[in-house]
Short mmCIF file of C-alpha atoms and ligand atoms in Angstrom, two decimals:
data_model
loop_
_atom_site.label_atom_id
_atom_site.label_comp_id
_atom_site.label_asym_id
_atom_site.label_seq_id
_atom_site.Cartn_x
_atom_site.Cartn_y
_atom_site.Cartn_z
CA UNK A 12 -141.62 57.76 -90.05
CA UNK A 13 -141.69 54.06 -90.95
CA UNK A 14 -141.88 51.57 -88.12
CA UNK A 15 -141.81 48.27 -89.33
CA UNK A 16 -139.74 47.09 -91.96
CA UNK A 17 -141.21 47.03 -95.89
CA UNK A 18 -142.47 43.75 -96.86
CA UNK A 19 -141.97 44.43 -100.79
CA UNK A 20 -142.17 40.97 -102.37
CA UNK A 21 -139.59 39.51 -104.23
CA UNK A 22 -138.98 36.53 -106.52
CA UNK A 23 -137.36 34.40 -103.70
CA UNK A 24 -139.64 35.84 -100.70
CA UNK A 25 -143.20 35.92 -102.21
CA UNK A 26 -145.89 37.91 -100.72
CA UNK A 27 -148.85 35.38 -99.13
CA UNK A 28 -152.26 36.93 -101.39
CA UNK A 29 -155.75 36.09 -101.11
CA UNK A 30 -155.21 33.78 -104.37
CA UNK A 31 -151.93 32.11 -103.54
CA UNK A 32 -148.26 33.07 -103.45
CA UNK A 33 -147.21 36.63 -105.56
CA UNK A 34 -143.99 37.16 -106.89
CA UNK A 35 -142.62 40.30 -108.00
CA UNK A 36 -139.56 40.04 -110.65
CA UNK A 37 -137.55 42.68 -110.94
CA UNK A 38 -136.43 43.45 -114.30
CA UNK A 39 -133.93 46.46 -114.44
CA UNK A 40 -134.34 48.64 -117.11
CA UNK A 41 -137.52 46.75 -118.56
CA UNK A 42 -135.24 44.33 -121.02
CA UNK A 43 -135.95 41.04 -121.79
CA UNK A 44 -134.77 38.50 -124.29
CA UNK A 45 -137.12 36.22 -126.04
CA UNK A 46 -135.58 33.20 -124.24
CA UNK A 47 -136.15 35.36 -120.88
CA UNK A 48 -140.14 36.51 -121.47
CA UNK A 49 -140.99 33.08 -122.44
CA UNK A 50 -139.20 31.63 -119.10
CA UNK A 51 -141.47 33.82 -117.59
CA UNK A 52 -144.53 32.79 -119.67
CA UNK A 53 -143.59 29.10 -118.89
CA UNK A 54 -143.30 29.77 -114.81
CA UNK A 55 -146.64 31.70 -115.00
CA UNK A 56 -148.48 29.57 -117.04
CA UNK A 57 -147.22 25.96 -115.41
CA UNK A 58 -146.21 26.91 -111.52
CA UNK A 59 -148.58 30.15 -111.34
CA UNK A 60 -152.52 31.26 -112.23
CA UNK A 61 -151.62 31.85 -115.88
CA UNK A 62 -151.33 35.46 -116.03
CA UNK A 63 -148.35 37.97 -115.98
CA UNK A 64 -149.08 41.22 -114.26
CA UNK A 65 -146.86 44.46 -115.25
CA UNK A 66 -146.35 46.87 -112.54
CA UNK A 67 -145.96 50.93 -112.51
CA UNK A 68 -141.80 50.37 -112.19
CA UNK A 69 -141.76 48.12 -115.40
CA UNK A 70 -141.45 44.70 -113.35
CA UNK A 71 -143.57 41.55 -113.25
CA UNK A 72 -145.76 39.39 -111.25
CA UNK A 73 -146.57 36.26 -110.88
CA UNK A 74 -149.64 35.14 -108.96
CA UNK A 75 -150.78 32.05 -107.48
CA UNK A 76 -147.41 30.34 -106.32
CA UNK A 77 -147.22 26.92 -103.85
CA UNK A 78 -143.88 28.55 -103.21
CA UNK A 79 -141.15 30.53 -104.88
CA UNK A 80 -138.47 27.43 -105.14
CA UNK A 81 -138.82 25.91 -108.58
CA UNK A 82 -139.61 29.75 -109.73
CA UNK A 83 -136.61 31.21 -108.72
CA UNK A 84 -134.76 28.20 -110.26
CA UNK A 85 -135.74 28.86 -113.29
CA UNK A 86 -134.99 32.46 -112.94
CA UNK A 87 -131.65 31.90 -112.35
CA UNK A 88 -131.47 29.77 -115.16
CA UNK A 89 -132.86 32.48 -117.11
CA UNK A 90 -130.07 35.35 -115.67
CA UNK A 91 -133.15 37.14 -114.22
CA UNK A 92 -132.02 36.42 -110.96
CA UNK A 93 -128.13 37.37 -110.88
CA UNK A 94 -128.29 38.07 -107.30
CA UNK A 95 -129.90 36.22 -104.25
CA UNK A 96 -129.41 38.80 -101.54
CA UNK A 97 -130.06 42.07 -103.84
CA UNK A 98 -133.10 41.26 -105.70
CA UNK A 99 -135.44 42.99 -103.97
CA UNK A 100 -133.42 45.95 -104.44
CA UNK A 101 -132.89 46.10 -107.95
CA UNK A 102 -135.73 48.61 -108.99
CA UNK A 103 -134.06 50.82 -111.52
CA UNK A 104 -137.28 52.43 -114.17
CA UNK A 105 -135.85 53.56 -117.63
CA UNK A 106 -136.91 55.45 -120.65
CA UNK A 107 -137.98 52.26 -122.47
CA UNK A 108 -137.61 54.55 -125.79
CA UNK A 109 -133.86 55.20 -124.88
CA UNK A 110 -131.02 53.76 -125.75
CA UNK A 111 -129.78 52.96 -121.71
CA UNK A 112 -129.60 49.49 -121.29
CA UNK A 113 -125.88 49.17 -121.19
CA UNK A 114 -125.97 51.96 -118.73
CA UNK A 115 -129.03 50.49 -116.11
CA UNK A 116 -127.20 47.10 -116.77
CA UNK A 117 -123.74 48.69 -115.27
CA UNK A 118 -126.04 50.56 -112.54
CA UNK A 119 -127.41 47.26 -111.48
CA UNK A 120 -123.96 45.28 -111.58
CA UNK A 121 -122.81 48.08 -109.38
CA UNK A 122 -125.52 48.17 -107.01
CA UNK A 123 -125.28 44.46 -106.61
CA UNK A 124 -121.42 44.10 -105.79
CA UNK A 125 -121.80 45.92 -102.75
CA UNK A 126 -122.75 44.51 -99.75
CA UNK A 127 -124.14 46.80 -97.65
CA UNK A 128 -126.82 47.73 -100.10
CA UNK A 129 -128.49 44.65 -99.84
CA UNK A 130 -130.37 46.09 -97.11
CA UNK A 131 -132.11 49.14 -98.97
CA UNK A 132 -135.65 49.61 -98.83
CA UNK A 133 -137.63 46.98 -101.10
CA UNK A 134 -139.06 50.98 -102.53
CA UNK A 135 -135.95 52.48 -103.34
CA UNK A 136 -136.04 53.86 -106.86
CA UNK A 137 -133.31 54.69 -109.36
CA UNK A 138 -134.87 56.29 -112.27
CA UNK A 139 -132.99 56.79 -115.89
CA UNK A 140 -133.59 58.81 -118.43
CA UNK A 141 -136.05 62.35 -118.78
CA UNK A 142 -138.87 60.63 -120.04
CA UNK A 143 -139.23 58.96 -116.35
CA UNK A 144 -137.69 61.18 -114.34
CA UNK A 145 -140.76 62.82 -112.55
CA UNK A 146 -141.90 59.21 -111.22
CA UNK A 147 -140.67 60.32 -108.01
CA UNK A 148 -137.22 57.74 -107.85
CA UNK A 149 -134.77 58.60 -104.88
CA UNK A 150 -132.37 59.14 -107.38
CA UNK A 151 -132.55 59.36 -110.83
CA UNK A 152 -129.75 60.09 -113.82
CA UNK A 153 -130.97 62.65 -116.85
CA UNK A 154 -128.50 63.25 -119.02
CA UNK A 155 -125.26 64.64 -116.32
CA UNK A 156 -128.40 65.29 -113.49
CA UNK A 157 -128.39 63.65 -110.94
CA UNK A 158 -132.09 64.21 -109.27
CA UNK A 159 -132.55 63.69 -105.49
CA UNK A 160 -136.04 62.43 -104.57
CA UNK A 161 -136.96 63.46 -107.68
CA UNK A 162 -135.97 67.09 -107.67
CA UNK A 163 -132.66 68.80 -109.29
CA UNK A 164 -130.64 70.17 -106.26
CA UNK A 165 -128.32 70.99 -108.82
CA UNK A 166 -125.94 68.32 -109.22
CA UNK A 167 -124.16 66.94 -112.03
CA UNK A 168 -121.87 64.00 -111.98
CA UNK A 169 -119.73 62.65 -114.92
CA UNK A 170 -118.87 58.92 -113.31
CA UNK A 171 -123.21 58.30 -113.22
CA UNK A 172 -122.33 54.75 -112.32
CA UNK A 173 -120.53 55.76 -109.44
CA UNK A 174 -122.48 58.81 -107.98
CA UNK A 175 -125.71 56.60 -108.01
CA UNK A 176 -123.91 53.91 -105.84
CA UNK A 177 -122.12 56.76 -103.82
CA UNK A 178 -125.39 58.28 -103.21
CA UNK A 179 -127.29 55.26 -102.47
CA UNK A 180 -124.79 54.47 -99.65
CA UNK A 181 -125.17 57.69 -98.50
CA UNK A 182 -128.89 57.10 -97.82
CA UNK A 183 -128.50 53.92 -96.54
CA UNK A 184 -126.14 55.71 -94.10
CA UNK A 185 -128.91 58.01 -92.91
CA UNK A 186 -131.84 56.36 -93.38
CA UNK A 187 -132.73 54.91 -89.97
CA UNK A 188 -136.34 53.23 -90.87
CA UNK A 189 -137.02 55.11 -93.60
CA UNK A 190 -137.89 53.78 -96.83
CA UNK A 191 -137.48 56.73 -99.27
CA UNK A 192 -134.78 59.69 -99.74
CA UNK A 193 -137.92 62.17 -99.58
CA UNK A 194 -138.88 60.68 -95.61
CA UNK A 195 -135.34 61.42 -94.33
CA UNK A 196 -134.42 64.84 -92.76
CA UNK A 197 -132.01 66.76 -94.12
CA UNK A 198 -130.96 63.70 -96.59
CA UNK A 199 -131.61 65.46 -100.16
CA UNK A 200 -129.45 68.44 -98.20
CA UNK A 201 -126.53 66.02 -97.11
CA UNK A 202 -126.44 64.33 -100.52
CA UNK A 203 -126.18 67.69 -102.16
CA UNK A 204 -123.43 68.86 -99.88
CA UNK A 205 -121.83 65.55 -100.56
CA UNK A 206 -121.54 66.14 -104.44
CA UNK A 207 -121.29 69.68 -104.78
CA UNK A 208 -123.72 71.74 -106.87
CA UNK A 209 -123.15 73.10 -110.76
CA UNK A 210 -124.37 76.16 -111.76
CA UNK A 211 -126.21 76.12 -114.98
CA UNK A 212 -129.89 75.59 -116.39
CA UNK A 213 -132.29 73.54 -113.79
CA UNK A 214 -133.54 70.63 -114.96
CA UNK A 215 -137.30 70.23 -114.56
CA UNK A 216 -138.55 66.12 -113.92
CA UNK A 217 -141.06 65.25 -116.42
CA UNK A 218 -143.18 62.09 -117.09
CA UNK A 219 -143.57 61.54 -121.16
CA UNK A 220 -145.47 58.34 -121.48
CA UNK A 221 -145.61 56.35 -124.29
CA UNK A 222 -148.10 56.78 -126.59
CA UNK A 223 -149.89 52.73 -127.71
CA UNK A 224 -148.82 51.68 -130.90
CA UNK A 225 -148.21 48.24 -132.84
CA UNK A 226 -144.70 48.98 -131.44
CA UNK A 227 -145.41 49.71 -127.99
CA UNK A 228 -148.53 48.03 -127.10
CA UNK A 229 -150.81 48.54 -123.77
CA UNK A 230 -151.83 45.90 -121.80
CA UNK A 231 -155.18 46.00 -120.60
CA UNK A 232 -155.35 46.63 -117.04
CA UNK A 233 -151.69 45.56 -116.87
CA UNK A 234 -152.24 41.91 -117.21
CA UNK A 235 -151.38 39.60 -119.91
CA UNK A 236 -152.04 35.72 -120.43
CA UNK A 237 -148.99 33.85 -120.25
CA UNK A 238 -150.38 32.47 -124.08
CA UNK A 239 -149.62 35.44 -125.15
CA UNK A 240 -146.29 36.80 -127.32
CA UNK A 241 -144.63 33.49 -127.12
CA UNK A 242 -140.66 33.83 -128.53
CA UNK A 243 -141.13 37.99 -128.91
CA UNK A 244 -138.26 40.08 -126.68
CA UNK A 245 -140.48 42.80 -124.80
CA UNK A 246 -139.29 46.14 -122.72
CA UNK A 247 -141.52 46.60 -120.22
CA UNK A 248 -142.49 50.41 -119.71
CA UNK A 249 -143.61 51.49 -116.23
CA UNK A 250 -147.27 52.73 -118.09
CA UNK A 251 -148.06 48.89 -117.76
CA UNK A 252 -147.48 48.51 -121.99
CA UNK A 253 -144.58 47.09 -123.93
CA UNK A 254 -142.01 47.60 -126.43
CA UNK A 255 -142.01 44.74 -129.20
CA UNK A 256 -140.61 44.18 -132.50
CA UNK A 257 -142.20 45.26 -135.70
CA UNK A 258 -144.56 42.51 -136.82
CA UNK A 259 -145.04 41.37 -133.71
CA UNK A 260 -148.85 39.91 -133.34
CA UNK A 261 -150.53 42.34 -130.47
CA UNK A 262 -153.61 40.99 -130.58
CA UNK A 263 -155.67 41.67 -127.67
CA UNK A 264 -153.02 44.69 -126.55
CA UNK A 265 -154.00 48.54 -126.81
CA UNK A 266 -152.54 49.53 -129.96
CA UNK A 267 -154.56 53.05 -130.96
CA UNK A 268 -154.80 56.11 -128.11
CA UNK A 269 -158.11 55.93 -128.57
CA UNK A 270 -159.16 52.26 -127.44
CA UNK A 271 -161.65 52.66 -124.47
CA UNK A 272 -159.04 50.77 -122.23
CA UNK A 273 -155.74 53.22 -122.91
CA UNK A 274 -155.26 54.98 -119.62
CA UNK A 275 -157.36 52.98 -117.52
CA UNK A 276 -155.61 51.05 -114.74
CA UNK A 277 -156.48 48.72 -111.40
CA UNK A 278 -155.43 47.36 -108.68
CA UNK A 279 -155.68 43.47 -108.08
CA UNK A 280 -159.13 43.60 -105.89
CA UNK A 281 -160.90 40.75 -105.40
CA UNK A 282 -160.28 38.07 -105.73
CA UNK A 283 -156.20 38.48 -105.51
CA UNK A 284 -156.16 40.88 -102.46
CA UNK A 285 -158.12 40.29 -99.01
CA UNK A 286 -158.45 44.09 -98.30
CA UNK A 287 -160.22 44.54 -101.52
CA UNK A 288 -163.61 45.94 -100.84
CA UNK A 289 -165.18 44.95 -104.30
CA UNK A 290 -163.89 42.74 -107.69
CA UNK A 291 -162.64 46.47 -109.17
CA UNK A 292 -161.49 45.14 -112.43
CA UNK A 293 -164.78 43.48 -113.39
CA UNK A 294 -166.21 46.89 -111.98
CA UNK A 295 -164.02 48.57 -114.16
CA UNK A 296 -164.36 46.38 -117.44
CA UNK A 297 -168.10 47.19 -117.20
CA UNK A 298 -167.63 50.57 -116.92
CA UNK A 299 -164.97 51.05 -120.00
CA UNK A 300 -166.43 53.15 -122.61
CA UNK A 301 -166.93 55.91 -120.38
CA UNK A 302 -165.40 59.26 -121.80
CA UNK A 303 -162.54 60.40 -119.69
CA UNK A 304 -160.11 62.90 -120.18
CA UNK A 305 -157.24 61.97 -118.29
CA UNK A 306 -156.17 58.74 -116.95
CA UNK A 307 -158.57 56.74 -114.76
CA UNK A 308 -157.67 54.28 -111.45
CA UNK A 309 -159.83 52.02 -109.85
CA UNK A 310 -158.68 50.76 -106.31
CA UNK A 311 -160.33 48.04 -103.99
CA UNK A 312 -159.59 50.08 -100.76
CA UNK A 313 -158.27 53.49 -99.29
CA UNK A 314 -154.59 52.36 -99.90
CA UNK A 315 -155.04 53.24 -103.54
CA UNK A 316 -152.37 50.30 -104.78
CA UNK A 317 -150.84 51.09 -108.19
CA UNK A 318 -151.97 54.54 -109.04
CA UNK A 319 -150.43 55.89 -111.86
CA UNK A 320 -148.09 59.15 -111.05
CA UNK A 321 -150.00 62.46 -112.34
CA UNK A 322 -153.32 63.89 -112.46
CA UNK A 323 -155.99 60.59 -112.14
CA UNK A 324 -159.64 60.24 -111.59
CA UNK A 325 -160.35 57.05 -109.05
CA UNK A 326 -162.83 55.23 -108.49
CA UNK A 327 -161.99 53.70 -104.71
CA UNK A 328 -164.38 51.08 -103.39
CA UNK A 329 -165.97 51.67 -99.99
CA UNK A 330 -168.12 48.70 -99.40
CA UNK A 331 -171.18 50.72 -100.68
CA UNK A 332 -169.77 51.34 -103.88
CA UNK A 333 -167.17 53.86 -105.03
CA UNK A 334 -165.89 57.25 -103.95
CA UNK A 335 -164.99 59.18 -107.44
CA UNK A 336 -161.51 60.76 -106.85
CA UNK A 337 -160.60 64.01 -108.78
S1 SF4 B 17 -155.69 49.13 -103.15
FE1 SF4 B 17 -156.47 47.86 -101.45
S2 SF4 B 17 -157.66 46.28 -102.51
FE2 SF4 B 17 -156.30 47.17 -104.04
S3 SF4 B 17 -154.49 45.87 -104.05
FE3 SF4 B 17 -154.11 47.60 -102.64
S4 SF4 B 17 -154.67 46.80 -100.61
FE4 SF4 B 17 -155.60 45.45 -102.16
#
């Protein structure tokens, strides 16, 4: 059980890195407008390092901050930032292939109006859609499912809107220090009880990433100059590539499975994070080219930041090189 409070960064409250102030935007649902990713670009490239990092939920960072004023300004300006006291909150991961954004967007209205869930856990998850459902949310919609830390308890809800915020409540009820539905005994239980279960088929979580593509490029090592797709509206995926128009120019993206960087990821390592025991994504640059069969992870330090959900091979520094994780 957790005993200190999470210190998730937000866009308002930035974490204090080795290389300056980080901000994490939260982006429900992965959508943003041209006028929005280029807001982004601008803060990144004029009040940041330059660079826009993608995380494994489908948000964004920005590195290298004095502070996070004039950022979340502009924000704001942008409607990235509809709500002061929620934003940390707002982590809601979608099927970027799906057609859900009206529903996340009526998820995250919800979520916002009420009060007491300004307090939830910076790590609380909402997942939508089956093609994200096994990335372990506290609760996620498929279809009429409602899954409970990830697992169908067998409830199905026809109001989705409501039964999310219902059950959210519910954990913020219970929660005491914990930060996930899974760390909370008896919670998945009580929420079940709470609903009611269906009979019927189970519904099994699943994780269907998306393929790269000139449609839904990769980003190498999830981080993108702030030069790059200037006026082009992006979904973010939580496999750290995007969704972009047809004709877009991907240069320097992953656009064919078999490019030596598709399915390699990394922490931030040196220089970004202070634990970091070695620069891992130089070490990992040199090493591309390297057959591998499934997805690959190199971390900085035991704590194994950012590693993709699923079977991985890391690489995790120790100070005396790395320990090969399989
Ligand atoms: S895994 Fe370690 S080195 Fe990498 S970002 Fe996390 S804390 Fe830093």
């Amino acid at each position: 059980m957790r005993s200190h409070p999470d210190a998730c960064p937000g866009a308002v409250e930035l974490h204090a890195a080795a290389d300056g102030g980080l901000a994490r935007i939260r982006v429900p649902g992965g959508t943003l407008s041209a006028a929005q990713w280029d807001a982004v670009r601008l803060a990144a490239a004029e009040l940041g390092n330059g660079s826009i990092e993608l995380t494994s939920r489908a948000n964004l960072q920005i590195r290298g901050l004095a502070d996070g004023v004039e950022l979340a300004e502009r924000l704001r300006a942008a409607g990235l930032l509809p709500s002061w006291s929620h934003e940390r909150i707002r982590n809601i991961v979608a099927a970027p292939l799906d057609d859900n954004q009206d529903l996340v967007d009526a998820l995250d209205a919800a979520l916002c109006a009420d009060p007491e869930l300004a307090s939830l856990p910076g790590r609380f998850l909402v997942t939508v859609g089956a093609a994200v459902s096994g990335l372990g949310g506290d609760l996620g919609l498929a279809g009429d499912v409602l899954l409970l830390a990830g697992t169908d308890t067998g409830v199905r809800v026809s109001d989705p809107v409501d039964a999310v915020v219902t059950a959210a409540r519910l954990f913020q009820s219970m929660r005491g220090p914990a930060w996930r539905l899974s760390e909370v005994d008896d919670g998945v239980r009580k929420i079940t009880a709470h609903f009611g279960v269906s009979s019927g088929a189970a519904f099994t979580p699943v994780v269907t990433p998306v393929a790269p593509s000139p449609l839904t490029p990769g980003v190498p090592l999830g981080r993108l100059d702030a030069s790059q797709l200037p006026g082009v509206a992006v979904r973010l995926t939580p496999w750290r590539s995007l969704v972009v128009p047809a004709g877009t120019d991907v240069t320097g993206l992953i656009t064919d499975p078999a490019s030596p960087w598709h399915g390699v990821s990394a922490c931030t390592g040196r220089p970004g994070c202070a634990k970091s025991l070695s620069d891992v994504r130089a070490d990992a640059r040199a090493w591309l080219g390297t057959p591998h069969s499934r997805p690959v992870h190199w971390s900085g330090c035991a704590r194994r930041c950012g590693r993709p959900a699923g079977e991985v091979i890391e690489f995790v520094a120790t100070g005396d090189g790395y320990e090969e994780i399989r």
